[in-house]
Amino acid sequence: MKVDLTTAIFKKSQRSGDNGCVEVATNLASVVAVRDSKETAGPVLVFTKAEWSAFVGGVRDGEFDL
């Protein structure tokens, strides 16, 4: 899926440490973009809003706890 990221506003989690973390752009019309905060010019993962919502719900529900 090719997505125009020129208007993406990436935000880093408040819980992110000095070693970096991920940044998420939720301001795009139909997708959510995720990138490595240490390599902002690197690759970007793109998810539909529904996919991102399902992932966040799984995190909140402890689905990915080890």
Coordinates of C-alpha atoms in Angstrom, one line a residue:
M1 CA 0.0 0.0 0.0
K2 CA 1.5 3.3 -1.1
V3 CA 0.7 6.1 1.3
D4 CA 1.6 9.8 1.3
L5 CA 3.3 10.5 4.6
T6 CA 4.2 14.2 4.0
T7 CA 1.5 15.4 6.4
A8 CA 2.2 12.7 9.0
I9 CA 2.8 14.0 12.5
F10 CA 4.8 11.4 14.4
K11 CA 4.6 11.4 18.2
K12 CA 6.8 9.4 20.6
S13 CA 5.3 7.8 23.7
Q14 CA 5.7 9.6 26.9
R15 CA 7.0 6.3 28.3
S16 CA 9.8 6.2 25.8
G17 CA 13.3 6.3 27.2
D18 CA 16.5 7.9 25.9
N19 CA 17.3 4.8 23.9
G20 CA 14.4 5.4 21.6
C21 CA 11.2 3.8 20.9
V22 CA 8.5 3.9 18.2
E23 CA 6.7 6.9 16.9
V24 CA 3.1 6.8 15.7
A25 CA 1.2 9.1 13.4
T26 CA -2.5 8.9 13.8
N27 CA -3.4 12.2 12.1
L28 CA -3.6 10.6 8.6
A29 CA -7.0 10.1 7.0
S30 CA -7.3 6.3 6.6
V31 CA -4.1 4.8 8.1
V32 CA -1.8 4.9 11.1
A33 CA 2.0 5.0 10.5
V34 CA 4.6 3.7 12.8
R35 CA 8.4 4.2 12.7
D36 CA 11.6 3.8 14.7
S37 CA 12.3 7.0 16.6
K38 CA 16.1 6.4 16.3
E39 CA 15.8 6.0 12.5
T40 CA 13.2 8.5 11.4
A41 CA 14.3 8.3 7.7
G42 CA 14.0 4.6 7.8
P43 CA 11.1 2.3 6.9
V44 CA 7.5 3.1 8.1
L45 CA 4.9 0.4 8.9
V46 CA 1.4 1.4 7.8
F47 CA -1.8 0.0 9.3
T48 CA -5.5 0.6 8.6
K49 CA -7.3 2.3 11.4
A50 CA -9.2 -0.9 12.2
E51 CA -5.9 -2.9 12.4
W52 CA -4.4 -0.3 14.7
S53 CA -7.5 -0.3 16.9
A54 CA -7.4 -4.1 17.2
F55 CA -3.7 -4.0 18.1
V56 CA -4.2 -1.3 20.8
G57 CA -7.2 -3.2 22.2
G58 CA -5.1 -6.3 22.4
V59 CA -2.3 -4.5 24.2
R60 CA -4.8 -3.0 26.7
D61 CA -6.4 -6.5 27.3
G62 CA -3.0 -8.1 27.9
E63 CA -3.1 -10.3 24.8
F64 CA 0.6 -9.8 24.2
D65 CA 1.9 -10.1 27.8
L66 CA 4.7 -12.6 28.2

